[in-house]
Coordinates of C-alpha atoms and ligand atoms in Angstrom, one line a residue:
X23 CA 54.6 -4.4 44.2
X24 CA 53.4 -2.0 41.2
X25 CA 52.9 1.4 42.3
X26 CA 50.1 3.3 40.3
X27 CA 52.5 4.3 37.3
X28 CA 53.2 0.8 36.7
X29 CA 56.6 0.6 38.0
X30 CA 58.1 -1.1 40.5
X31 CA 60.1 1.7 43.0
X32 CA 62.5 -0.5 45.6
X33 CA 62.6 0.8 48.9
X34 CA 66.5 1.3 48.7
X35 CA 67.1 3.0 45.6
X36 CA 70.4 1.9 44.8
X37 CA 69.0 -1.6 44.7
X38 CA 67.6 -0.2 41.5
X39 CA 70.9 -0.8 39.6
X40 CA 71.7 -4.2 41.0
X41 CA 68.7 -6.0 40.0
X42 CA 68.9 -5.6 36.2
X43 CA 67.2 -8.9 34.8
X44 CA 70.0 -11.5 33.5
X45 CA 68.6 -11.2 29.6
X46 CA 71.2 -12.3 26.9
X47 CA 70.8 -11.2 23.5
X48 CA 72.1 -14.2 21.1
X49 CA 73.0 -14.3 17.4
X50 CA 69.9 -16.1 16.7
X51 CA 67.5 -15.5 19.2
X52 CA 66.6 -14.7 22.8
X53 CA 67.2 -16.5 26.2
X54 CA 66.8 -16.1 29.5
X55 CA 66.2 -18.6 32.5
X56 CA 65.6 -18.0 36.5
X57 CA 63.9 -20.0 38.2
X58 CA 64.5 -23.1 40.5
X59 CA 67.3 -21.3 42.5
X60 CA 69.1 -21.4 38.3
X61 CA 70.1 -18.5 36.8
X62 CA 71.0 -18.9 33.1
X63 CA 72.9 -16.4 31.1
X64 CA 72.8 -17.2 27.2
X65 CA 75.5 -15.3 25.8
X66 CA 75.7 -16.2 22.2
X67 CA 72.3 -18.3 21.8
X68 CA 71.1 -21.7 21.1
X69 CA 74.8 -23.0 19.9
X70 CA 76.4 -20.5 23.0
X71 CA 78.1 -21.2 26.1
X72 CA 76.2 -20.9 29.3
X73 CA 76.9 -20.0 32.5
X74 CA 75.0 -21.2 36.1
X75 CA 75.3 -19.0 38.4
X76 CA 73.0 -19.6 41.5
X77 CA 71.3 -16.3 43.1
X78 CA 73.5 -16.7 46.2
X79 CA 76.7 -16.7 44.1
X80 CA 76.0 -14.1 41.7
X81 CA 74.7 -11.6 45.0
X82 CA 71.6 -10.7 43.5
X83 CA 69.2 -9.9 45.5
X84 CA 65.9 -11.3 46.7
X85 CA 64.2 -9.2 45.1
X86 CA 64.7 -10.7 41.4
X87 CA 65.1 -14.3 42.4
X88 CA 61.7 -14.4 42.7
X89 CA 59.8 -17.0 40.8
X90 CA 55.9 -16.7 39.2
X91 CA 53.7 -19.3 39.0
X92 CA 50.5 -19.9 36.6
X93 CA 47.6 -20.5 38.8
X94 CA 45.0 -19.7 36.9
X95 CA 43.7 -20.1 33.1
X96 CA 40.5 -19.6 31.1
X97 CA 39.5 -19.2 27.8
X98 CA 36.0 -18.8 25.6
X99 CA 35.2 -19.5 22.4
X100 CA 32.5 -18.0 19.5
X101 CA 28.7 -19.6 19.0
X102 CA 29.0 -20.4 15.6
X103 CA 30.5 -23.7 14.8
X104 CA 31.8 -24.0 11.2
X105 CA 32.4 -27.7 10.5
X106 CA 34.5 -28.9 7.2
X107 CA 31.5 -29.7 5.6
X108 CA 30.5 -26.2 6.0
X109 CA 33.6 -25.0 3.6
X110 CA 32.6 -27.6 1.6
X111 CA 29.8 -25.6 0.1
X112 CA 31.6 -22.5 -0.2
X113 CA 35.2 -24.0 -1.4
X114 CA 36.3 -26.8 -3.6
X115 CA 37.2 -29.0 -0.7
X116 CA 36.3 -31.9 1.1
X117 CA 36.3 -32.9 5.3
X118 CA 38.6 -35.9 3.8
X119 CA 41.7 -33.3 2.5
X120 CA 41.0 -30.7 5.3
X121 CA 41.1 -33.7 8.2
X122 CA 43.5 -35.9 6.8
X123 CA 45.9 -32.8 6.0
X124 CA 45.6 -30.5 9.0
X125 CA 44.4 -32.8 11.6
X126 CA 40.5 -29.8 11.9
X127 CA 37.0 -30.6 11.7
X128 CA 35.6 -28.1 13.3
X129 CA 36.3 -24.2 13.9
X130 CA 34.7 -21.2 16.0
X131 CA 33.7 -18.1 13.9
X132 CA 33.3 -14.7 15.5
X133 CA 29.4 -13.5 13.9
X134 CA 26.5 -11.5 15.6
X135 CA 26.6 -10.2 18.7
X136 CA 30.3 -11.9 19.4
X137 CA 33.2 -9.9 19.9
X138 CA 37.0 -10.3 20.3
X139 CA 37.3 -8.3 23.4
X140 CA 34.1 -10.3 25.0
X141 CA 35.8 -13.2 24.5
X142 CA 38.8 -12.1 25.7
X143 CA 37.0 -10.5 28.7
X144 CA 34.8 -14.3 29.3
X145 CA 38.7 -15.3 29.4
X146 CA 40.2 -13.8 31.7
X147 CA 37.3 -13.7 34.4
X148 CA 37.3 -17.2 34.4
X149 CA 41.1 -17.4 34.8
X150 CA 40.9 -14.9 37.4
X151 CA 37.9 -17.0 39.4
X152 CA 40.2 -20.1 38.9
X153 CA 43.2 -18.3 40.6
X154 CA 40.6 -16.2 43.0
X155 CA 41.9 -12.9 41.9
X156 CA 40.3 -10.0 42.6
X157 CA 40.2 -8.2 38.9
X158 CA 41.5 -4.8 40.9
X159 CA 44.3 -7.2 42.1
X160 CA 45.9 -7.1 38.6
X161 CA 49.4 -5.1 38.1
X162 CA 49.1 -5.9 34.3
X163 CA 47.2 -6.9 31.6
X164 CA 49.2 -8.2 28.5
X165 CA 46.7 -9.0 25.4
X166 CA 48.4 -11.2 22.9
X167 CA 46.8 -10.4 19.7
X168 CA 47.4 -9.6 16.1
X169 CA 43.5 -8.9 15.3
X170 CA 42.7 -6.2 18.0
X171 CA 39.3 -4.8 17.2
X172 CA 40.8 -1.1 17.3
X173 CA 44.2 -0.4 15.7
X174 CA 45.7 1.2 18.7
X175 CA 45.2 -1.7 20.7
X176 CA 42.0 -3.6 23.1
X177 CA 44.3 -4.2 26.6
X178 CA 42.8 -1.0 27.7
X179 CA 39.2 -2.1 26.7
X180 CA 39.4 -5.5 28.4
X181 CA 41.0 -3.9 31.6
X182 CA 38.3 -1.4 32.0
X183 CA 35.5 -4.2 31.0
X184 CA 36.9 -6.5 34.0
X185 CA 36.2 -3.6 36.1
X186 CA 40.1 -2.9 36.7
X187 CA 40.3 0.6 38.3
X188 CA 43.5 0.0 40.2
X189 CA 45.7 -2.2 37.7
X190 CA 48.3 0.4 36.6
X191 CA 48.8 -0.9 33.1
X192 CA 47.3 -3.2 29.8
X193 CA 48.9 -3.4 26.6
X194 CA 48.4 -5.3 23.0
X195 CA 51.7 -7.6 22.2
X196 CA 51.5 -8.6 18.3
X197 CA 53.8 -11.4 17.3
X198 CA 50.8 -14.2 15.6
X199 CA 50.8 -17.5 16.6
X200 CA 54.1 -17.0 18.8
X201 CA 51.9 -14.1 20.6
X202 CA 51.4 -16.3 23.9
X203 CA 54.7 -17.7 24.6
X204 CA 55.9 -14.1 24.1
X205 CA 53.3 -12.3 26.2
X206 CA 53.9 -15.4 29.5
X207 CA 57.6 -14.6 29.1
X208 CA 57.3 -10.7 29.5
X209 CA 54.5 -11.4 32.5
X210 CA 57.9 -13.2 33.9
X211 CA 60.4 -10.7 32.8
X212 CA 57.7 -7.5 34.8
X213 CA 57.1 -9.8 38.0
X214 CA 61.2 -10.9 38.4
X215 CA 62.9 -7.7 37.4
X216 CA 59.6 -5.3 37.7
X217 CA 57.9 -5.8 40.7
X218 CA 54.5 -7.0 39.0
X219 CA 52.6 -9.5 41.4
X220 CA 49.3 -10.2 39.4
X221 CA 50.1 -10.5 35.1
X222 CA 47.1 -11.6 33.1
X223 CA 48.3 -12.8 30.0
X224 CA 45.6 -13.0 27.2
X225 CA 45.8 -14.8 23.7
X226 CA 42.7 -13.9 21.6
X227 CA 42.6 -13.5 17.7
X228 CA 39.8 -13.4 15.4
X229 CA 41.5 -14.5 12.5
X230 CA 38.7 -15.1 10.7
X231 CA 37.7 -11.5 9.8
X232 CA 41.4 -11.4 7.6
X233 CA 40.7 -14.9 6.1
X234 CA 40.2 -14.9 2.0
X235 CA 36.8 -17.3 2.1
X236 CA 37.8 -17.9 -1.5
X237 CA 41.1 -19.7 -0.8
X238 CA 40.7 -23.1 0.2
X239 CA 44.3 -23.0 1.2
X240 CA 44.2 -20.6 4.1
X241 CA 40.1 -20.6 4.5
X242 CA 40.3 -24.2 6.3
X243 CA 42.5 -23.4 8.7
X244 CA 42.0 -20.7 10.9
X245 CA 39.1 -20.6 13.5
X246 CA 38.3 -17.7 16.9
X247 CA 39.3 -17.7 20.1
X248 CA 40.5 -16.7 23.2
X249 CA 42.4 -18.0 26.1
X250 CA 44.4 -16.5 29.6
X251 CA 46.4 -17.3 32.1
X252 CA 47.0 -15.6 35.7
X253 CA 50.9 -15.1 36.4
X254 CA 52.0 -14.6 39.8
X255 CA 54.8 -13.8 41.6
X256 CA 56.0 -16.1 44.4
X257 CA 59.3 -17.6 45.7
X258 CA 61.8 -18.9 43.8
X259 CA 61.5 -22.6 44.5
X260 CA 58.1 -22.6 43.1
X261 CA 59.0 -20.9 40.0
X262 CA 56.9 -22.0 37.0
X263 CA 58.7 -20.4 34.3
X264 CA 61.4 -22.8 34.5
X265 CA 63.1 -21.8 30.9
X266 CA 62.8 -20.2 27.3
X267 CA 63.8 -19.2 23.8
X268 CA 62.7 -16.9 21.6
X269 CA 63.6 -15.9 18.1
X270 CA 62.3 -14.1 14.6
X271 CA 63.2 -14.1 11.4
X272 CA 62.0 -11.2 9.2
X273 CA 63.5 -12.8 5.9
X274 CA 61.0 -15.2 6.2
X275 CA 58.4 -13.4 6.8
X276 CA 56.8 -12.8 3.5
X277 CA 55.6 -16.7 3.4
X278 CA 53.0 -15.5 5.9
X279 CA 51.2 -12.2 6.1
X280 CA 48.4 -10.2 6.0
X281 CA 50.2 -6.6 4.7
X282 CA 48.4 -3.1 4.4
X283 CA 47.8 -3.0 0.6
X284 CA 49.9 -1.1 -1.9
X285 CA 48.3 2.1 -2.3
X286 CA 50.6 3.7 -4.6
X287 CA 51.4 6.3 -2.3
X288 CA 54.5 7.4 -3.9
X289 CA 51.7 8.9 -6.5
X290 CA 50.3 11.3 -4.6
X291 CA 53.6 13.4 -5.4
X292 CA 55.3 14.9 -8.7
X293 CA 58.6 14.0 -9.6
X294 CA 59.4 17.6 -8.6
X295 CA 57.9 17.5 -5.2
X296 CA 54.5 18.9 -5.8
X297 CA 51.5 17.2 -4.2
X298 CA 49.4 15.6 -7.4
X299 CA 46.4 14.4 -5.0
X300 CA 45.1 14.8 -1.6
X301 CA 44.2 13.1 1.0
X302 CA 45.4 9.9 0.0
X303 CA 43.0 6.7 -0.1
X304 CA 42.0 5.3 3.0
X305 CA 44.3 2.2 3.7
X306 CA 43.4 -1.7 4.3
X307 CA 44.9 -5.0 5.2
X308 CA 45.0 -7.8 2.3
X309 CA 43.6 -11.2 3.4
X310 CA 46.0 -13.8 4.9
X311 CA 48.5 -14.9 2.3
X312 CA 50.7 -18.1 3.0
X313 CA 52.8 -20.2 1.7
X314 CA 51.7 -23.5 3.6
X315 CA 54.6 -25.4 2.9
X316 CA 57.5 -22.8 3.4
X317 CA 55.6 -22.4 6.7
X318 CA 55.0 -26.5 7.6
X319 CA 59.2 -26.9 6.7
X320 CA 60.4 -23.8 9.2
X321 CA 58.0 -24.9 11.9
X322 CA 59.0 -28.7 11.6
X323 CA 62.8 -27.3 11.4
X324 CA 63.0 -25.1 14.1
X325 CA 60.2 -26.0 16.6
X326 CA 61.7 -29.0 18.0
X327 CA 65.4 -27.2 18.0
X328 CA 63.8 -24.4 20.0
X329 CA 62.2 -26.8 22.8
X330 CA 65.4 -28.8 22.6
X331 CA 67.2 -25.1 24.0
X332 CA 65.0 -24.6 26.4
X333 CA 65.1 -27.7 27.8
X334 CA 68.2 -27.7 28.1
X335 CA 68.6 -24.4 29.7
X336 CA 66.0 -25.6 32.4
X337 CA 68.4 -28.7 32.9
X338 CA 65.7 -30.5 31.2
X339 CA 65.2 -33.8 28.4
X340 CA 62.1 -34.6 26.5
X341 CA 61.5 -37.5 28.3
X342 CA 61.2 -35.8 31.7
X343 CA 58.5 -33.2 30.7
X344 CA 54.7 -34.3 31.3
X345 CA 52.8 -32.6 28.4
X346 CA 54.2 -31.1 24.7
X347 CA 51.9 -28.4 24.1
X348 CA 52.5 -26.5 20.8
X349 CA 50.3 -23.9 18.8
X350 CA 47.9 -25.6 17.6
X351 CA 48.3 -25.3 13.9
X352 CA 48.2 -28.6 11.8
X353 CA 48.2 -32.3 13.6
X354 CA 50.6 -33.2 11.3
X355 CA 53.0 -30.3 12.4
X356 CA 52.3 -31.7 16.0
X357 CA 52.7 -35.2 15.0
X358 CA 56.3 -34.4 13.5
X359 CA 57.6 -32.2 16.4
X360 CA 56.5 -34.8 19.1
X361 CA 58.3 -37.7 16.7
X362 CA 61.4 -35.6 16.5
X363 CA 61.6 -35.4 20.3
X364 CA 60.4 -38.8 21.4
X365 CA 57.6 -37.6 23.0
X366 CA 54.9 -40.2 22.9
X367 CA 51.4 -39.5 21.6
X368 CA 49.5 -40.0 24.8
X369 CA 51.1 -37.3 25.7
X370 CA 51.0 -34.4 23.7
X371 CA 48.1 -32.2 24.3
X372 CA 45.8 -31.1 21.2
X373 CA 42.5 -29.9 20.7
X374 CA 43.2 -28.6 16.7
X375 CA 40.0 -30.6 15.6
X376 CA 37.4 -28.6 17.3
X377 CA 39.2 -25.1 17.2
X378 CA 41.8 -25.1 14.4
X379 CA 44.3 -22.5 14.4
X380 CA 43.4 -19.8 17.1
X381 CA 46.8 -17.9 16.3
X382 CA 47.5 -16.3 20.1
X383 CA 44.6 -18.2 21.5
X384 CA 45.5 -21.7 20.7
X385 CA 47.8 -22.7 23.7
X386 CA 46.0 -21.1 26.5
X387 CA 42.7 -22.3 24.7
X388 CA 44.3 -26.2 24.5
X389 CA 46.0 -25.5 28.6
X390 CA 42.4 -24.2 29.8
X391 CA 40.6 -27.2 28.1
X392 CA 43.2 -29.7 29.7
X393 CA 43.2 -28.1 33.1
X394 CA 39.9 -28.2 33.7
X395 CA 39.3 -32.0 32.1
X396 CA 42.1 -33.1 35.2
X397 CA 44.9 -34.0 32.2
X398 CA 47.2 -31.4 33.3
X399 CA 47.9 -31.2 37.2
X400 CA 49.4 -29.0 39.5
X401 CA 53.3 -29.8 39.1
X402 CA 53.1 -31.1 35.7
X403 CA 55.9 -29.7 33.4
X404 CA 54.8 -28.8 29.9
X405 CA 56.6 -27.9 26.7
X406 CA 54.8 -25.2 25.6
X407 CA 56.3 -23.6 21.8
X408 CA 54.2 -21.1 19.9
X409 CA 55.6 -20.2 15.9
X410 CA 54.2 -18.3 13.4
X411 CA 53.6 -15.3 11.2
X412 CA 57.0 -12.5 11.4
X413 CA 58.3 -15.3 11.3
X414 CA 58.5 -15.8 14.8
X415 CA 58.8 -18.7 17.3
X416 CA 59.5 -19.5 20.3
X417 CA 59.5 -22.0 23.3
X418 CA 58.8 -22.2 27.2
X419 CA 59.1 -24.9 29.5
X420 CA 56.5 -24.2 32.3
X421 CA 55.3 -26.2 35.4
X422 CA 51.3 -25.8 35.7
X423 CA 50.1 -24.6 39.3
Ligands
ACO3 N1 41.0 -28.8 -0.2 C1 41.4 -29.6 -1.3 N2 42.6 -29.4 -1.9 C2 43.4 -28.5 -1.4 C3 43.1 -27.6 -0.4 C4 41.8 -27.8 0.2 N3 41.4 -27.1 1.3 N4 44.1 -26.8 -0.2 C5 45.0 -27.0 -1.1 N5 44.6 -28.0 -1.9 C6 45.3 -28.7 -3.0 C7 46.3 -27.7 -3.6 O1 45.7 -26.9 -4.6 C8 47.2 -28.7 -4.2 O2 46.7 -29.2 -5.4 P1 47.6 -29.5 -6.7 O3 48.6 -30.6 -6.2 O4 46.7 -30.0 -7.7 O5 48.3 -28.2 -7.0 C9 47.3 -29.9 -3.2 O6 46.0 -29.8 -2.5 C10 48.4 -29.8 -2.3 O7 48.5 -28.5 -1.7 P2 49.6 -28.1 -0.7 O8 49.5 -26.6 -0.4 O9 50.9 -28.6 -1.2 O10 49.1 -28.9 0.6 P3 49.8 -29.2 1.9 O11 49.9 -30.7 2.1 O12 51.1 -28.4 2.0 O13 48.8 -28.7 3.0 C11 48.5 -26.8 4.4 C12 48.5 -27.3 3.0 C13 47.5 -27.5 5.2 C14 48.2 -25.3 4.4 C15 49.9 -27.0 5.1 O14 50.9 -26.6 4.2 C16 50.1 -26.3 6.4 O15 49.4 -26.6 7.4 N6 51.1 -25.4 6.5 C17 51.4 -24.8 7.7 C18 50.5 -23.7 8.1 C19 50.8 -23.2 9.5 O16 51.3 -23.9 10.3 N7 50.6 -21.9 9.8 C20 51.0 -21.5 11.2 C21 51.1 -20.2 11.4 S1 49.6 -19.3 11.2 C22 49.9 -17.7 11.8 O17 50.9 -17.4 12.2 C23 48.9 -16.7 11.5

């Protein structure tokens, strides 16, 4: 249980030193797994040896064999629809290329009275009504975003606006598209190791407000949204994180951004040290800038080899999950990941033509939608990978309800 400073304080303390999280660090990316009475130490990454130990062997206790299980989602999207037609006046474009290229034909745009933390707010409530949570029942509030609507971060805002006056803690995780699979893992990593009972993990970007209306390359893709999912903890047998992987890759980086502008800031100074002007010009972020197929080649490449790991560290194959659902970026990036692991169309889960690229939103957004349509049932095992923008990417294999 959280206390009110966030942390969780066991009632022996020296228990406190034996229930460090089993979290390996790899060469090339992150791993951990616990879950299904498995524990799952990744010592040197996807191409690593690794080593089962069961709870009872390794003497941990209880405490951090505990599993946490989704039971609740939600999401909301903007008023304004913006079809391809729609670019089509603005860009030189066609619904043919956009549809036949990227699988969209229709977006959400944030406009008038819409706002990423309303959204983001409508989100969460109805996750929490799904999983009848009382909001003041939340130990954490973890808002995947990398468009908050104030620099220093909107967890804080959307925990006060859901009338949170007990949950301890919110905070803003920024890693893009990869956002969501990032923000479920740590609402696993708080509940095993931290105590946390009740994690509301939020995706919501408005990527539209850093789009360059004037590129038909990025312009067609990107749409609004939010989505959330209630994590909480329960015993280990009906653990729903049942495995991940994480990684980043900062070289590659620079074939997707949307960087604070050069403002020649080295300027402002003399070569002898004297200040030559003061204050300097107030900064601002460039539009999105991508390199579509740099990004299409690493997400085809590395995708499928991420949910292959963590399948395989949750004792897992492609054919035994229920659902692949990836962030929802291009259908034809789906299409080739799902090929590449034999998973057969009927089903992979994608809802890319209404909603395009949500960035954080887009796999909460596509679990809420096929939740609530009956698709996705309790005990269903999904293949859930998020990549993007960092770069970063990153799989989980999760079992709904
Ligand atoms: N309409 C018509 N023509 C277009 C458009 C458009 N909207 N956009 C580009 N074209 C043209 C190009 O100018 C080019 O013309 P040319 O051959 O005369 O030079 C031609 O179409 C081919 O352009 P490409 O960029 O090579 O098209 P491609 O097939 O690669 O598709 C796309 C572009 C859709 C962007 C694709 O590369 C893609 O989806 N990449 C991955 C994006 C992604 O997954 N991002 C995820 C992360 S987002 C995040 O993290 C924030």
């Amino acid at each position: 249980m959280a206390n009110t400073s966030g942390f969780f304080t066991p009632s022996v303390p020296s228990l406190r030193r034996k229930i460090q999280p089993t979290i390996g660090i790899s060469r090339s990316g992150f791993c951990f797994s616990e879950g299904s009475c498995r524990r799952v130490v990744c010592s040197s990454g996807i191409e690593g040896a690794q080593k089962h130990v069961s709870p009872s062997e390794s003497g941990v206790p209880k405490l951090v064999s505990k599993g946490c299980k989704l039971v609740g989602c939600g999401s909301a999207v903007p008023t304004l629809s913006v079809s391809n037609d729609d670019l089509a006046r603005i860009v030189d474009t066609s619904d043919e290329w956009i549809s036949v290229r990227t699988g969209i034909r229709n977006r959400r745009v944030i406009s008038g009275k819409d706002s990423l933390r309303n959204l983001a707010v409508e989100a969460a409530r109805k996750a929490l009504e799904m999983a009848d949570v009382d909001p003041n029942d939340l130990d954490l509030i973890l808002m995947c975003t990398s468009t908050p609507e104030d620099l220093f971060g909107g967890a804080p805002q959307v925990q006060r606006d859901l009338g949170c006056t007990k949950t301890p803690l919110a905070y803003d995780i920024t890693a893009a598209c990869s956002g969501f699979v990032l923000g479920l893992v740590s609402a696993a990593c708080h509940i095993r190791g931290g105590g946390f009972r009740n994690v509301l993990v939020i995706g919501a970007d408005g990527l539209s407000r850093f789009v360059d209306w004037s590129d038909r390359g990025t312009c067609i893709l990107f749409g609004d949204a939010a989505g959330a999912l209630l994590v909480q903890a329960c015993d280990a047998e009906e653990d729903g994180l049942l495995s991940f992987d994480l990684h980043s890759d900062g070289e590659g980086g620079r074939h997707l951004t949307a960087s604070i502008k050069d403002n020649k800031t080295d300027e402002l100074l003399s070569s002898n040290g004297s200040v030559l002007d003061f204050p300097p010009k107030r900064f601002s972020y460039s539009c999105i800038q991508m390199n579509g197929k740099e990004v299409f080649r690493f997400a085809v490449r590395c995708v499928p080899q991420s949910i292959e790991s963590a399948l395989e560290k949750a004792g897992l194959t492609a054919s035994s999950i229920d659902w692949l659902l990836l962030h929802q970026a291009n259908q034809r990036i789906i299409d080739a990941v799902a090929t590449r692991l034999e998973v057969p169309q009927e089903q992979v889960i994608s809802n890319l033509a209404n909603y395009g690229n949500t960035s954080a939103a887009s796999i909460p957004l596509a679990l809420d939608e096929a939740v609530r349509s009956g698709k996705v049932k309790p005990g269903h095992t999904i293949a859930a990978a998020g990549f993007g923008a960092g770069l970063t990417w990153g799989s989980a294999i999760i079992r709904w309800g």
